[in-house]
C-alpha cells in the first residue's frame, strides 16, 4: 500500500523563499525545533513534521532495533513517505521546493541523511546535528548541487567521530559540498553548534 503523505506538522510562514524542514530527535515533536529554526534563519518558512513511529510513546521518524541499529526496511519506506509529504506540503502551502533546507537533530538528522541518499532531488541543503550513517544506498545519488553542514560532538557517547567522518565521506563521494564541524560536546545540541550553523545558513544562496 502506498504510504499516505500525511504528517502532523507545524508550518510557520516566512518572508523569504527558503523553507527549513525541521526534524526533531527521539521523543520530540513538531513544536520542538521551531525556536531553533527561527534562530537559524529569521526569514525562512518553517515546516516541522512529527515523526510517526512511537518507541515507548516517544515519536521518531523510523523504527530501530536497538540504539544505533536501524530497521532498514522501515527506514527506507519512512524516508520516501517523508519526502512525499514534503512535496505535498510544498504544493499545498505554495513554497519553493527547490529551496528546501533540512535541519535535523539526532534521529531527525538521520532521516535527513537518509533522504539525501535515497531522494537526492528533495533537499537543496541540510544541517545535520549529531548524525550517523543511516544506510548505504544501492545506487549512488547525485548530490552535486547539495550543501551539507554536519555538527558532531567530540565526546558523543552514541556517535563515534569515525561514524560522522564516514557519513561525510559518503556524501562527498556523491558530490555534496560538506562542511564538518566538531564541538567539545556530547550528543546534546550546544549554543556553539547553533551559532556555527546559523553563520553557514547565511552563506547559502537566497
Ligand atoms: C537514532 O535512532 O536515530 C539514533 O540512535 C539517534 C537517536 O535517536 O537517539
CSV table of C-alpha atoms in Angstrom, one decimal, residues 35-185:
chain,number,residue,atom,x,y,z
A,35,UNK,CA,12.7,28.3,18.0
A,36,UNK,CA,15.9,26.7,16.6
A,37,UNK,CA,14.6,27.2,13.1
A,38,UNK,CA,13.9,30.9,13.7
A,39,UNK,CA,17.3,31.4,15.2
A,40,UNK,CA,19.0,29.8,12.2
A,41,UNK,CA,17.0,31.8,9.7
A,42,UNK,CA,14.7,34.6,10.8
A,43,UNK,CA,13.1,34.9,7.3
A,44,UNK,CA,12.6,31.3,6.2
A,45,UNK,CA,9.3,29.4,6.3
A,46,UNK,CA,9.4,26.6,8.8
A,47,UNK,CA,7.9,23.2,8.1
A,48,UNK,CA,8.1,20.9,11.1
A,49,UNK,CA,6.5,17.4,11.0
A,50,UNK,CA,6.1,15.0,13.9
A,51,UNK,CA,7.7,11.5,13.4
A,52,UNK,CA,5.1,8.8,13.1
A,53,UNK,CA,6.9,6.0,14.8
A,54,UNK,CA,6.3,5.6,18.5
A,55,UNK,CA,9.0,4.0,20.7
A,56,UNK,CA,7.6,3.6,24.2
A,57,UNK,CA,5.4,6.6,23.4
A,58,UNK,CA,8.3,8.7,22.0
A,59,UNK,CA,7.9,9.9,18.5
A,60,UNK,CA,10.6,9.1,16.0
A,61,UNK,CA,11.0,9.2,12.2
A,62,UNK,CA,11.7,5.4,11.8
A,63,UNK,CA,12.0,2.2,13.8
A,64,UNK,CA,15.2,1.0,15.3
A,65,UNK,CA,16.0,-2.4,16.7
A,66,UNK,CA,18.5,-1.1,19.3
A,67,UNK,CA,20.3,2.2,19.8
A,68,UNK,CA,22.2,2.8,16.5
A,69,UNK,CA,20.8,-0.3,14.9
A,70,UNK,CA,18.1,0.6,12.4
A,71,UNK,CA,15.2,-1.3,10.9
A,72,UNK,CA,16.4,-0.6,7.3
A,73,UNK,CA,13.1,-1.6,5.6
A,74,UNK,CA,11.2,0.8,7.8
A,75,UNK,CA,13.8,3.5,7.4
A,76,UNK,CA,13.6,3.3,3.6
A,77,UNK,CA,9.8,3.4,3.5
A,78,UNK,CA,9.6,6.2,6.1
A,79,UNK,CA,12.2,8.2,4.1
A,80,UNK,CA,10.0,8.0,1.0
A,81,UNK,CA,6.9,8.8,3.0
A,82,UNK,CA,8.6,11.9,4.4
A,83,UNK,CA,9.9,13.0,1.0
A,84,UNK,CA,6.3,12.6,-0.4
A,85,UNK,CA,4.9,14.6,2.5
A,86,UNK,CA,7.4,17.4,1.8
A,87,UNK,CA,6.4,17.6,-1.9
A,88,UNK,CA,2.7,17.5,-1.0
A,89,UNK,CA,3.3,20.3,1.6
A,90,UNK,CA,5.2,22.4,-1.0
A,91,UNK,CA,2.2,22.2,-3.3
A,92,UNK,CA,-0.3,22.8,-0.6
A,93,UNK,CA,1.4,25.8,1.0
A,94,UNK,CA,3.0,27.1,-2.2
A,95,UNK,CA,6.6,27.2,-1.0
A,96,UNK,CA,9.5,26.7,-3.4
A,97,UNK,CA,10.5,23.1,-3.4
A,98,UNK,CA,14.0,23.9,-4.7
A,99,UNK,CA,14.9,26.0,-1.7
A,100,UNK,CA,14.4,23.4,1.0
A,101,UNK,CA,16.9,23.0,3.8
A,102,UNK,CA,16.6,20.1,6.2
A,103,UNK,CA,17.6,20.8,9.8
A,104,UNK,CA,17.7,17.6,11.7
A,105,UNK,CA,18.8,16.7,15.2
A,106,UNK,CA,19.8,13.1,16.1
A,107,UNK,CA,17.0,10.8,14.8
A,108,UNK,CA,15.8,13.7,12.7
A,109,UNK,CA,19.4,14.2,11.3
A,110,UNK,CA,19.5,10.5,10.5
A,111,UNK,CA,16.3,10.6,8.4
A,112,UNK,CA,17.5,13.8,6.7
A,113,UNK,CA,20.7,12.0,5.7
A,114,UNK,CA,18.6,9.1,4.5
A,115,UNK,CA,16.6,11.5,2.4
A,116,UNK,CA,19.8,12.9,0.9
A,117,UNK,CA,20.8,9.4,-0.1
A,118,UNK,CA,17.5,7.9,-1.3
A,119,UNK,CA,15.7,11.1,-2.6
A,120,UNK,CA,18.5,13.4,-3.6
A,121,UNK,CA,16.2,15.7,-5.5
A,122,UNK,CA,14.2,16.8,-2.5
A,123,UNK,CA,16.7,18.9,-0.5
A,124,UNK,CA,19.0,21.7,-1.6
A,125,UNK,CA,20.9,21.7,1.6
A,126,UNK,CA,20.9,20.0,5.0
A,127,UNK,CA,22.1,20.8,8.5
A,128,UNK,CA,22.8,17.6,10.4
A,129,UNK,CA,23.3,17.9,14.2
A,130,UNK,CA,24.6,14.6,15.6
A,131,UNK,CA,24.0,12.4,12.6
A,132,UNK,CA,25.0,8.8,11.8
A,133,UNK,CA,25.3,6.8,8.6
A,134,UNK,CA,21.6,5.8,8.2
A,135,UNK,CA,22.1,3.3,5.3
A,136,UNK,CA,24.3,2.6,2.3
A,137,UNK,CA,22.2,3.3,-0.8
A,138,UNK,CA,22.2,0.7,-3.6
A,139,UNK,CA,22.8,3.3,-6.2
A,140,UNK,CA,25.0,6.4,-5.7
A,141,UNK,CA,22.8,9.5,-5.6
A,142,UNK,CA,23.8,12.7,-7.4
A,143,UNK,CA,24.3,15.4,-4.7
A,144,UNK,CA,26.4,17.7,-6.8
A,145,UNK,CA,24.2,20.7,-6.1
A,146,UNK,CA,23.6,20.0,-2.5
A,147,UNK,CA,25.4,21.6,0.5
A,148,UNK,CA,25.6,19.8,3.8
A,149,UNK,CA,26.7,21.0,7.2
A,150,UNK,CA,27.4,18.4,9.9
A,151,UNK,CA,27.9,19.2,13.6
A,152,UNK,CA,29.4,16.4,15.7
A,153,UNK,CA,30.1,16.2,19.4
A,154,UNK,CA,33.7,15.1,20.1
A,155,UNK,CA,32.5,13.2,23.2
A,156,UNK,CA,29.2,11.9,21.8
A,157,UNK,CA,28.6,8.6,23.6
A,158,UNK,CA,26.2,7.4,20.8
A,159,UNK,CA,28.1,8.5,17.7
A,160,UNK,CA,31.9,7.9,17.4
A,161,UNK,CA,33.8,10.5,15.4
A,162,UNK,CA,34.7,7.8,12.9
A,163,UNK,CA,31.0,7.4,12.1
A,164,UNK,CA,30.5,11.1,11.4
A,165,UNK,CA,33.6,11.0,9.1
A,166,UNK,CA,32.1,8.1,7.2
A,167,UNK,CA,28.9,9.9,6.7
A,168,UNK,CA,30.8,13.0,5.4
A,169,UNK,CA,32.8,10.7,3.0
A,170,UNK,CA,29.6,9.0,1.6
A,171,UNK,CA,28.0,12.4,1.0
A,172,UNK,CA,31.2,13.9,-0.6
A,173,UNK,CA,31.5,10.8,-2.8
A,174,UNK,CA,28.0,11.5,-4.1
A,175,UNK,CA,29.1,15.1,-5.0
A,176,UNK,CA,27.9,17.1,-2.0
A,177,UNK,CA,29.8,20.0,-0.6
A,178,UNK,CA,30.2,19.0,3.0
A,179,UNK,CA,31.3,21.2,6.0
A,180,UNK,CA,32.2,19.2,9.1
A,181,UNK,CA,32.4,20.8,12.5
A,182,UNK,CA,33.3,19.2,15.8
A,183,UNK,CA,32.3,20.7,19.1
A,184,UNK,CA,33.6,19.8,22.6
A,185,UNK,CA,30.2,18.3,23.5
